[in-house]
XYZ file of C-alpha atoms in Angstrom:
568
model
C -33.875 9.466 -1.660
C -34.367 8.304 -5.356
C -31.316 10.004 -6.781
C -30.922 10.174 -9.983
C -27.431 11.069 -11.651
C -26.226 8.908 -14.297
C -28.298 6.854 -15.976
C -28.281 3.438 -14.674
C -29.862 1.403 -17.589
C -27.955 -1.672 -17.867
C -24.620 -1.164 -15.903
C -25.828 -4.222 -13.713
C -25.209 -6.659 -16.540
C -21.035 -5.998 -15.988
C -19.874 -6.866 -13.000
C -16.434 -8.396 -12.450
C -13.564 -7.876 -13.760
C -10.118 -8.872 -11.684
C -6.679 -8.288 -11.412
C -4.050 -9.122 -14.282
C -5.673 -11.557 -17.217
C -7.400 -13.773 -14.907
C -9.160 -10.955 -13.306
C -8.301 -7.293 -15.236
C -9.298 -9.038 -18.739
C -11.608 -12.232 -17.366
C -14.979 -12.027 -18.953
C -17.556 -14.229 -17.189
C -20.143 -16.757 -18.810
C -22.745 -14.752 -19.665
C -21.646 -11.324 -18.729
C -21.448 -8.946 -21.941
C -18.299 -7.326 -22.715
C -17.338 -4.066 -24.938
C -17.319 -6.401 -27.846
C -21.242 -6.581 -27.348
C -22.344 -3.396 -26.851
C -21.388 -1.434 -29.625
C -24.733 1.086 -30.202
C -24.563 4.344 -27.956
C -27.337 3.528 -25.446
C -24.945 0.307 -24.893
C -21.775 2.080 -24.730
C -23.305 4.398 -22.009
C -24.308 1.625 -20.016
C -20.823 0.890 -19.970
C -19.542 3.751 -19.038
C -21.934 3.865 -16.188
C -20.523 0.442 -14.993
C -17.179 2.164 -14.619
C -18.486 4.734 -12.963
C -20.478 1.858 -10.384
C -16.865 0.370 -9.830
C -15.718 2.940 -8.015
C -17.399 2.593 -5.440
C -17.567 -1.208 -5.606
C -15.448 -2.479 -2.614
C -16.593 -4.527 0.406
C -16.196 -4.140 4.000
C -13.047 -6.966 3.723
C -11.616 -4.807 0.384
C -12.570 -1.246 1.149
C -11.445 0.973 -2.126
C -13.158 4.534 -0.830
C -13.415 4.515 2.726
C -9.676 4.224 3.695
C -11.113 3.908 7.625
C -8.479 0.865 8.063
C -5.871 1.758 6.048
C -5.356 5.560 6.597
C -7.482 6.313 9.972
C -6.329 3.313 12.298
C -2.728 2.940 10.871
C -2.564 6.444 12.048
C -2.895 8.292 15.229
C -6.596 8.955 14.859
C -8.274 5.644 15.687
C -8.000 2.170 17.108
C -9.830 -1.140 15.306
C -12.182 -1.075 17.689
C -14.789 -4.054 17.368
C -14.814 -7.203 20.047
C -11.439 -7.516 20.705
C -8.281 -7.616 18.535
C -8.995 -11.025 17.440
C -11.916 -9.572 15.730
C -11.212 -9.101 12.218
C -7.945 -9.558 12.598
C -6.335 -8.264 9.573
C -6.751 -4.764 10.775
C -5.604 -5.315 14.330
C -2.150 -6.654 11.957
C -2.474 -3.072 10.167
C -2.782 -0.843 13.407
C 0.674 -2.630 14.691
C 2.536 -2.371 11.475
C 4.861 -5.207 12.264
C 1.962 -7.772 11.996
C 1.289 -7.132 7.997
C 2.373 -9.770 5.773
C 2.763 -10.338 2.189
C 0.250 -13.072 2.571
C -2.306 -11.928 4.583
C -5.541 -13.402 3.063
C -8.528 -10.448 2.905
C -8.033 -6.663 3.092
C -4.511 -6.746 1.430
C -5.170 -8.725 -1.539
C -9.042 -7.789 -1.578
C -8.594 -3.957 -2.548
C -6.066 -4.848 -4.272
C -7.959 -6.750 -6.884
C -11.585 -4.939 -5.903
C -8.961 -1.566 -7.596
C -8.448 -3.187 -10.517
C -12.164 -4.280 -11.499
C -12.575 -0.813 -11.177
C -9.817 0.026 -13.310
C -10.614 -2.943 -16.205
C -14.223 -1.695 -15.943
C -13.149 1.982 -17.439
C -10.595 0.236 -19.813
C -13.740 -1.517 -21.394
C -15.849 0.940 -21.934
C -12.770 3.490 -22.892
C -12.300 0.986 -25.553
C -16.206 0.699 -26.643
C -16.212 4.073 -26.709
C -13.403 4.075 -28.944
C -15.169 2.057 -31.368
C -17.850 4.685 -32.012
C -17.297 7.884 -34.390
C -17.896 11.365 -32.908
C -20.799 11.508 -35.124
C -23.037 8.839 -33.784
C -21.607 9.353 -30.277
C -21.325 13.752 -29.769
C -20.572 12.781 -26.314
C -17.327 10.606 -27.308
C -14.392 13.759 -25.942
C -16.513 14.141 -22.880
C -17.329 10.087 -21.785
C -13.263 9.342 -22.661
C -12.024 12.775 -20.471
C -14.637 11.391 -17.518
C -13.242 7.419 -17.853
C -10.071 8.272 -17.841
C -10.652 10.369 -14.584
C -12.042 7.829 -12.981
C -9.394 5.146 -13.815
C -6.806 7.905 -12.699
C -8.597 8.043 -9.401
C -8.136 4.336 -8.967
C -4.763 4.115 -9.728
C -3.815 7.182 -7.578
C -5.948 5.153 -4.484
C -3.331 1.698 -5.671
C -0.401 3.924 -5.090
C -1.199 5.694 -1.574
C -1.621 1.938 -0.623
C 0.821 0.024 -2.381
C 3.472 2.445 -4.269
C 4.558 0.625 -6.653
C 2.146 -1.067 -8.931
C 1.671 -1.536 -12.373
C 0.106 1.125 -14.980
C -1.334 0.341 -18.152
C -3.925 1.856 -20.373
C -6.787 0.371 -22.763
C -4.720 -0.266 -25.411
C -2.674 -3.177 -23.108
C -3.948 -6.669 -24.226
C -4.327 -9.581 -21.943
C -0.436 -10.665 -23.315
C 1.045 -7.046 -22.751
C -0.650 -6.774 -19.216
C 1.128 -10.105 -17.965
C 4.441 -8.286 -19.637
C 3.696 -4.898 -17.388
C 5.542 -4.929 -13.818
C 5.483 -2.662 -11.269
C 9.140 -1.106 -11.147
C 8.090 2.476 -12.535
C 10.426 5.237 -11.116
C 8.837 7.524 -8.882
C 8.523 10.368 -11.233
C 7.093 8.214 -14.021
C 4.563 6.382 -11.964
C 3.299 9.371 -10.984
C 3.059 11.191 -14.765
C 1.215 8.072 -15.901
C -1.993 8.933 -13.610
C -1.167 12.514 -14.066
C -1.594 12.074 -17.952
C -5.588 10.572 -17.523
C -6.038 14.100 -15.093
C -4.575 16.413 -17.780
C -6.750 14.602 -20.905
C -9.828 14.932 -18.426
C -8.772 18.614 -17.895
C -8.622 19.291 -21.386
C -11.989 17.445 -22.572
C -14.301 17.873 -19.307
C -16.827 20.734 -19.867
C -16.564 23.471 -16.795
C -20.102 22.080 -15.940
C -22.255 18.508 -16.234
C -25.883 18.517 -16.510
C -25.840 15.142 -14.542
C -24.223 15.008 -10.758
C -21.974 12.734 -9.870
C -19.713 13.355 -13.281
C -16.585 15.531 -12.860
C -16.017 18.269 -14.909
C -13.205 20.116 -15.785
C -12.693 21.753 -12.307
C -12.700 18.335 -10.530
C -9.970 17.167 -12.806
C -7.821 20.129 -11.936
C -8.781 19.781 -8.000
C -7.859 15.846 -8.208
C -4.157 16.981 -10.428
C -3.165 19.479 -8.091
C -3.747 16.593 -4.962
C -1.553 14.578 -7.284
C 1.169 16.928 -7.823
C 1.234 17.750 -4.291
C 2.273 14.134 -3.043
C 4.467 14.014 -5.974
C 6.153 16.788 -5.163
C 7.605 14.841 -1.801
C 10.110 12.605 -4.135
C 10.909 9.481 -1.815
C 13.784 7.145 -2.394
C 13.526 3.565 -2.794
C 12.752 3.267 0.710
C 10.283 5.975 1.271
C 12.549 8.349 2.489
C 11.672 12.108 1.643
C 14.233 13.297 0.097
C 13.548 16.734 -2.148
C 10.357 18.622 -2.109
C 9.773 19.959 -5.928
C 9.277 23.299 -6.290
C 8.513 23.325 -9.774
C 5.325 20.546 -9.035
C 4.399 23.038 -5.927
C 3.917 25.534 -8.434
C 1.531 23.159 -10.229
C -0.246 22.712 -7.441
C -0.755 26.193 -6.684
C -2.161 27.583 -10.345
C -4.546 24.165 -10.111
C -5.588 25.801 -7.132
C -6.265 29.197 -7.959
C -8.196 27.938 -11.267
C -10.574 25.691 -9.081
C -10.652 28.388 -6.847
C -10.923 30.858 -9.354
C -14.205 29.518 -11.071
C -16.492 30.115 -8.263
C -18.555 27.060 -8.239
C -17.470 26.235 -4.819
C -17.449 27.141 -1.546
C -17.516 25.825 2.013
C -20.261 25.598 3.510
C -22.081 27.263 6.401
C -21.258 24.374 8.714
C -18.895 21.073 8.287
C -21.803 18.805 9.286
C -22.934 19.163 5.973
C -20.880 17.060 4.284
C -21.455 14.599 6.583
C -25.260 14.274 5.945
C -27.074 13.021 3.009
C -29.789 15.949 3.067
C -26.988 18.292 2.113
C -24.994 16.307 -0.093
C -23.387 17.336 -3.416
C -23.663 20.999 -1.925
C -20.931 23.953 -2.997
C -18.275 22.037 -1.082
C -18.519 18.802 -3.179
C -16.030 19.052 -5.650
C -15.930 15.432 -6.367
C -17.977 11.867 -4.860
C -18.834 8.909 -5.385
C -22.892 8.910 -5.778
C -25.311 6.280 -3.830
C -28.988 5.709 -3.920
C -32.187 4.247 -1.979
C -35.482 3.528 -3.127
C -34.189 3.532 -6.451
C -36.565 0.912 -7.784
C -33.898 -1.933 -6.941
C -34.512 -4.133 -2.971
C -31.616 -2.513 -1.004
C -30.393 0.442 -3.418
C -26.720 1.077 -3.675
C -25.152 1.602 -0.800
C -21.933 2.434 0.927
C -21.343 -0.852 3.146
C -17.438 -0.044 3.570
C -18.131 2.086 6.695
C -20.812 -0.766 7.528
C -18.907 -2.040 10.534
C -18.199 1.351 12.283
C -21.174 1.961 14.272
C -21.848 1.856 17.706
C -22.544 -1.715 18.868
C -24.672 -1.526 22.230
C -26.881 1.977 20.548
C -30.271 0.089 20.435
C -30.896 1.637 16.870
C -27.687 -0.272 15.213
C -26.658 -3.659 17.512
C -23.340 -3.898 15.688
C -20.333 -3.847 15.197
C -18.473 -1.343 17.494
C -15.261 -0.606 14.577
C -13.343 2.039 14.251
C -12.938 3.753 17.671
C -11.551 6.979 17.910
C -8.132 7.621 19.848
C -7.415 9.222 22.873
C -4.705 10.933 21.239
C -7.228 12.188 18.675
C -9.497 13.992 21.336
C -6.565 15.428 22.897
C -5.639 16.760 19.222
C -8.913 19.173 19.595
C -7.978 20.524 23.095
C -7.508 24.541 22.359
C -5.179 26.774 24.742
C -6.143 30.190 26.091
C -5.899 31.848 22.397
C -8.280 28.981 20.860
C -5.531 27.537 18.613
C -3.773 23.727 19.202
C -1.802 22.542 22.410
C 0.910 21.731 19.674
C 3.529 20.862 22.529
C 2.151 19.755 25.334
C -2.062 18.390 23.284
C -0.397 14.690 24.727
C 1.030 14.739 27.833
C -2.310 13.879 30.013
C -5.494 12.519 29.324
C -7.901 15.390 28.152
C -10.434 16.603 31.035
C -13.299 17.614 28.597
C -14.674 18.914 31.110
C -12.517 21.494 32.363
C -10.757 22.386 28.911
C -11.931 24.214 25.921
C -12.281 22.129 22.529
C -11.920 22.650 18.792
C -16.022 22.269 17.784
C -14.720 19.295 14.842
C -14.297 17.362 18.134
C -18.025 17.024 18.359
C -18.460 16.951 14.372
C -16.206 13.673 14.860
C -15.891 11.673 18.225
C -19.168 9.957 20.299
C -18.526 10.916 24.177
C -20.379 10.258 27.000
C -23.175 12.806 27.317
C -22.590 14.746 23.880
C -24.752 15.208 21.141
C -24.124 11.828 18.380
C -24.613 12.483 14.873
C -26.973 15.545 15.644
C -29.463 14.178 17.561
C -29.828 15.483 20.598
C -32.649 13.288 22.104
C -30.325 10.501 22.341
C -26.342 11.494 23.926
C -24.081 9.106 23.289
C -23.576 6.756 26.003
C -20.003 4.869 26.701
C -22.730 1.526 26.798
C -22.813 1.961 23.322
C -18.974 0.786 23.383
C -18.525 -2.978 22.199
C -15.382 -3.041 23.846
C -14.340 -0.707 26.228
C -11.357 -2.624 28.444
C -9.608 -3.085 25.282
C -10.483 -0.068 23.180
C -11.416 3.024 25.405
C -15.138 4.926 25.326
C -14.754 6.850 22.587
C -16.616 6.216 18.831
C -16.299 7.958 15.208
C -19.401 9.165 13.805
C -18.529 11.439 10.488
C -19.287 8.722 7.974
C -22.108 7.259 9.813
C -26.198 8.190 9.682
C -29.274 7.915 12.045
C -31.061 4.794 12.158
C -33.768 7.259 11.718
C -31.717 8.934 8.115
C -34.157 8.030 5.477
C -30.503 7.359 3.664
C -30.384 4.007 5.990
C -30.816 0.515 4.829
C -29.911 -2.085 7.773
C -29.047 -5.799 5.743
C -28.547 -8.248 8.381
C -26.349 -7.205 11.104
C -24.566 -4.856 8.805
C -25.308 -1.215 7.903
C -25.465 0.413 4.574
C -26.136 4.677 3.582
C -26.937 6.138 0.735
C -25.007 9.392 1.736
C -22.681 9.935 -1.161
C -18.875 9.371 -0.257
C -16.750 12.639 -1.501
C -13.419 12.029 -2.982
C -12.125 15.774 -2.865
C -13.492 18.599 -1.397
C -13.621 22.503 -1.415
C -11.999 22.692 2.010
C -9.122 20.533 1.072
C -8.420 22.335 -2.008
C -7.978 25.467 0.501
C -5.740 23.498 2.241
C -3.573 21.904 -0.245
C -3.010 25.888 -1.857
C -1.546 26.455 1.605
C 0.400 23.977 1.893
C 2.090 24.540 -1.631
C 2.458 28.253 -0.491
C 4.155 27.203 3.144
C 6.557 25.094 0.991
C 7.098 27.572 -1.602
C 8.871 29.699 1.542
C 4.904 31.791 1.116
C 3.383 31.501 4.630
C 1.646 34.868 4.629
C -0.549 33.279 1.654
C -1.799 30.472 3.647
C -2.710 32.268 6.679
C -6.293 33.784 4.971
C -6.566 30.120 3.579
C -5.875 28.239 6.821
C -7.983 30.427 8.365
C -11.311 30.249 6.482
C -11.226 26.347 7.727
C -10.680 27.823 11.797
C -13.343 30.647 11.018
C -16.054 27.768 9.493
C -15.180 25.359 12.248
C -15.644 28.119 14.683
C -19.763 28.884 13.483
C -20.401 24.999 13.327
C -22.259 24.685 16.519
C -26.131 25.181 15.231
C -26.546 20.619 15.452
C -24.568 20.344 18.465
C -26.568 21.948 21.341
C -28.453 19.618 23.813
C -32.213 19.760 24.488
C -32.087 22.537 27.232
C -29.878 24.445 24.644
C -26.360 24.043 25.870
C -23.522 22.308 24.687
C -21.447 19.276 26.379
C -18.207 20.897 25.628
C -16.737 24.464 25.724
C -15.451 25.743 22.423
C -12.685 28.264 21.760
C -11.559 28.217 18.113
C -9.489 31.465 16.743
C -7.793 32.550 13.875
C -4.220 32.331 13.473
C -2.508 36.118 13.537
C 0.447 36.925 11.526
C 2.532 37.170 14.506
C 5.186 34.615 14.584
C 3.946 32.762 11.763
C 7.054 32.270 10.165
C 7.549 28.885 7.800
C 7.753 26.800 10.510
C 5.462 27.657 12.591
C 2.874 27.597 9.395
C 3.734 24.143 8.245
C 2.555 22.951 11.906
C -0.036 24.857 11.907
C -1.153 23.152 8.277
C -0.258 19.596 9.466
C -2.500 20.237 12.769
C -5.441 21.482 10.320
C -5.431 18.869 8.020
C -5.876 15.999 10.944
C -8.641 18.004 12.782
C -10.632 18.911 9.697
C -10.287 15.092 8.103
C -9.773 12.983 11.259
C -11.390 9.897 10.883
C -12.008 10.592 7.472
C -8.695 7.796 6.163
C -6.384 10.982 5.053
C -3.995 10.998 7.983
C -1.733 8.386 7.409
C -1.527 9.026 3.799
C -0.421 12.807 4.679
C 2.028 11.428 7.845
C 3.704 9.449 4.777
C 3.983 12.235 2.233
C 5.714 14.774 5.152
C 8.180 11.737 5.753
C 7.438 12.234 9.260
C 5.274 9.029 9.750
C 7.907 6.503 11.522
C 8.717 9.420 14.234
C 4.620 10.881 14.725
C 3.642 7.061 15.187
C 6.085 5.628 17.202
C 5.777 9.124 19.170
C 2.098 7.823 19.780
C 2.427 4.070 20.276
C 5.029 5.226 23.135
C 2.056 7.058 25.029
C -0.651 5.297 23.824
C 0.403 1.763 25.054
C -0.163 2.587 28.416
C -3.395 3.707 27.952
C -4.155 0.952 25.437
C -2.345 -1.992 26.454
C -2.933 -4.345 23.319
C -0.514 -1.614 21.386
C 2.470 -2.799 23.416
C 3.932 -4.994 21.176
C 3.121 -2.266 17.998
C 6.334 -0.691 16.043
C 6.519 1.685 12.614
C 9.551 0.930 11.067
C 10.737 3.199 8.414
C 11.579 1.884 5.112
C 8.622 -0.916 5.171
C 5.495 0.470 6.473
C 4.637 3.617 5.030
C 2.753 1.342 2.286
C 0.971 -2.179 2.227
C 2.869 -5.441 0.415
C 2.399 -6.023 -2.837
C -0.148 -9.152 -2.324
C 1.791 -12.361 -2.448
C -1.059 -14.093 -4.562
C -0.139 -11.051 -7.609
C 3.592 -11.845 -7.322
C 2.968 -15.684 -7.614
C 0.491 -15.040 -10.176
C 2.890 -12.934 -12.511
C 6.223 -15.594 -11.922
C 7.931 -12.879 -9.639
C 7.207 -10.037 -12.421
C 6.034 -7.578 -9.549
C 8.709 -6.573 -7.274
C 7.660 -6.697 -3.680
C 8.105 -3.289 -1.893
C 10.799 -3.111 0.673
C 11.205 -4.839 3.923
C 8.473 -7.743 3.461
């Protein structure tokens, strides 16, 4: 797996760059800057740094994988690992009530690991400034793709933290310390809206290299954009108007990505969970990793490194991010193979006896079922690190074989070379509908909601066991245009976004932008605290914990410039 994208040629040589002036403009002894490089083959070096930073986080300051912060603060998973005590931060995150300003790693950690990534494309947006279009024919196209990928970091710092500070490459260290973060919610949102457009109107429709976006990927990351900025929120997160006007954005982004044919969704949803069918027709958008790329370990995503099963002989750690028993109960189907909206909840799920949605098995390690598509070894509940605390179940969509030639075990910890995808084809389906049910246009989400049900439906080819059956019984139908009236669509929508990203960090995000996140979760910690008894003491309270604090080391750091965000 020597995958080879963009060329890597000295993008090692820059690496850090922090938050504010002592980390967003800090250049190291003996780490060269964008004053250095000023010929091409430098400049593109640079620009291939900022591309690296996006996917530079840590397991302690994740900046891709949103596992912690948007798939166990939600309904989908618990912590998992030995025992709440056990990386404690994100046992503090799954009750809500336990996260603190000061809390000293994950908080603070992406935080800062989002703005290296950000000061690495204001660098080389500013090198490649410097050159004239002459010397440099690629200049439109490298400032369209660094401004994309700044845009993606900032959009990732406002899911988590709302309000934070914007700035471009023309801020000096002196205007950066002048910049707070008290942006309205309608100009915050522009600001990263602006980078989209410019890479809209620059990008070419296609790249020679993979892993650059083009011109489609810009309009498929705008349209996500417009579609949580369409939910305006108040001061204190409350939902209070959904725009029309930025629906209709959403839906002509749609139609032109759409539109251009380059994408598609694929025959079956396990391949965009395996590295042998990466950047295929449903990869709109990821972040690219290698092995045996000439380097000792290649570069890997370690953010997912402590979510695999912790007794399986072939991994020995760490036993994170376990999924929910509300989460398998999600994929229960009813006699007509759609949801259990009601009633999905009210008992524990005999999987057994009831018919499944086949994602289930795409997503959740069970006793006796096929994990990760191997069906010489079934997942066994002694693979679970701790089961008193955190039930039997496991997550398995962003984790490989032992076997995967795209696995690199360092120490106890796991890294894959499996790209990470930031947007696909399927969720651009699904963001059109939802713009549609909101626009009062149900009938034009039906077809769209239904591809997903139809694809999920045929995804059973890696999920049979050796003698040829399968450990669950599926039933998954199309919706019919009977009774699907606006309400009964935007359920529908809400259910089909969870079962076709669960685990994947995108639940809590969307719980947040509905405004329905303080009743869904406090609906679950009800229930779920007697089946999980370390969630007793849990509580979502609205107003405070639909996004993180504002790190108390950046509001010390700035004299009290940043505003903290409500209720901390």
């Amino acid at each position: 797996m020597n995958k080879k994208y963009i060329p890597a040629f000295i993008a090692s040589a820059i690496l850090f760059f922090g938050s504010c002036k002592k980390q967003l403009e800090y250049t190291p002894t003996g780490v060269l800057s964008s004053t250095d490089l000023t010929s091409p083959t430098a400049v593109e070096g640079l620009v291939t740094a900022a591309y690296a930073g996006i996917g530079n986080g840590d397991m302690i300051g994740p900046i891709y994988s949103m596992w912690a912060y948007g798939s166990v603060r939600s309904d989908d998973a618990y912590k998992g690992g030995g025992g709440t005590a056990d990386v404690g931060e994100v046992d503090a995150l799954e009750h809500y009530n336990l996260v603190t300003p000061s809390m000293g790693i994950f908080v603070p950690r992406t935080w800062q690991n989002l703005f290296k990534s950000i000061s690495r494309a204001n660098v080389a947006l500013r090198a490649v400034n410097n050159l004239d279009e002459s010397a440099f024919p690629a200049k439109k196209s490298r400032l369209a793709e660094l401004k994309f990928l700044r845009a993606h970091s900032f959009f990732t710092m406002k899911l988590l933290y709302k309000n934070i500070p914007l700035f471009d490459e023309t801020a000096t260290p002196d205007d950066i310390l002048k910049v707070s973060n008290d942006l309205s919610w309608e100009a915050s949102w522009n600001k990263i809206a602006d980078d989209f457009q410019f890479a809209i109107d620059n990008l070419p429709e296609t790249q020679t290299q993979l892993g650059r976006p083009n011109k489609y990927a810009a309009q498929a990351y705008l349209a996500k954009l417009r579609l949580f900025q369409a939910y305006e929120q108040n001061a204190t997160h409350q939902v209070i108007n959904i725009n029309k006007t930025r629906l209709q954005e959403v839906v002509a982004l749609c139609q032109s990505v759409i539109a251009s044919g380059k994408y598609a969704l694929s025959a079956d949803i396990s391949d965009n969970f395996l590295p042998e069918t990466e950047n295929g027709p449903e990869s709109i958008f990821a972040i690219q990793f290698t092995i045996n790329d000439g380097t000792t370990a290649g570069r890997l995503n370690y953010e997912d490194g402590l979510n695999y099963p912790h007794g399986a002989p072939q991994y020995g750690c760490c036993g994170f991010h376990a999924a929910s028993q509300n989460l398998v109960n999600a994929y229960t189907t009813n006699a007509n193979g759609l949801p259990n909206f009601s009633t999905f909840n009210s008992s524990i799920a005999n999987l057994s006896t009831t018919t499944v949605d086949v994602r289930l098995d795409h997503t959740v390690g069970i006793e006796g079922h096929v994990y990760k598509y191997d069906n010489t070894k079934l997942f066994s509940s002694s693979w679970v690190r701790d089961p008193g605390v955190y039930g039997n179940f496991h997550t398995m969509r962003n984790q490989q074989l032992a076997t995967s030639s795209s696995y690199f075990k360092n120490g106890p910890f796991m890294g894959v070379a499996k790209n990470y995808d930031i947007i696909r084809y399927d969720e651009i389906l699904l963001i059109q509908a939802e713009a549609y049910i909101e626009l009062g246009q149900p009938d034009k989400a039906l077809p769209l909601i239904n591809q997903i049900r139809t694809r999920a439906a045929a995804s059973t080819g890696k999920l049979k066991k050796l003698d040829g059956s399968f450990a669950s019984s599926y039933n998954v139908q199309p919706y019919t245009a009977v009774g699907w009236t606006q309400d009964y669509a935007r359920k529908a929508l809400q259910w089909e976004r969870r079962l076709e990203f669960a685990t994947e960090g995108q639940r809590f995000f969307d719980l947040v932008r509905w405004g329905i996140a303080a009743q869904v979760l406090n609906d679950y910690i009800s229930i779920e605290k007697n089946r999980r008894t370390f969630l007793a003491t849990a509580v979502f309270t609205a107003g405070r914990d639909e996004y993180l604090p504002i790190p108390q080391s950046e509001i010390t750091f700035t004299k009290g410039l940043y505003k903290q965000n409500p209720g901390y």
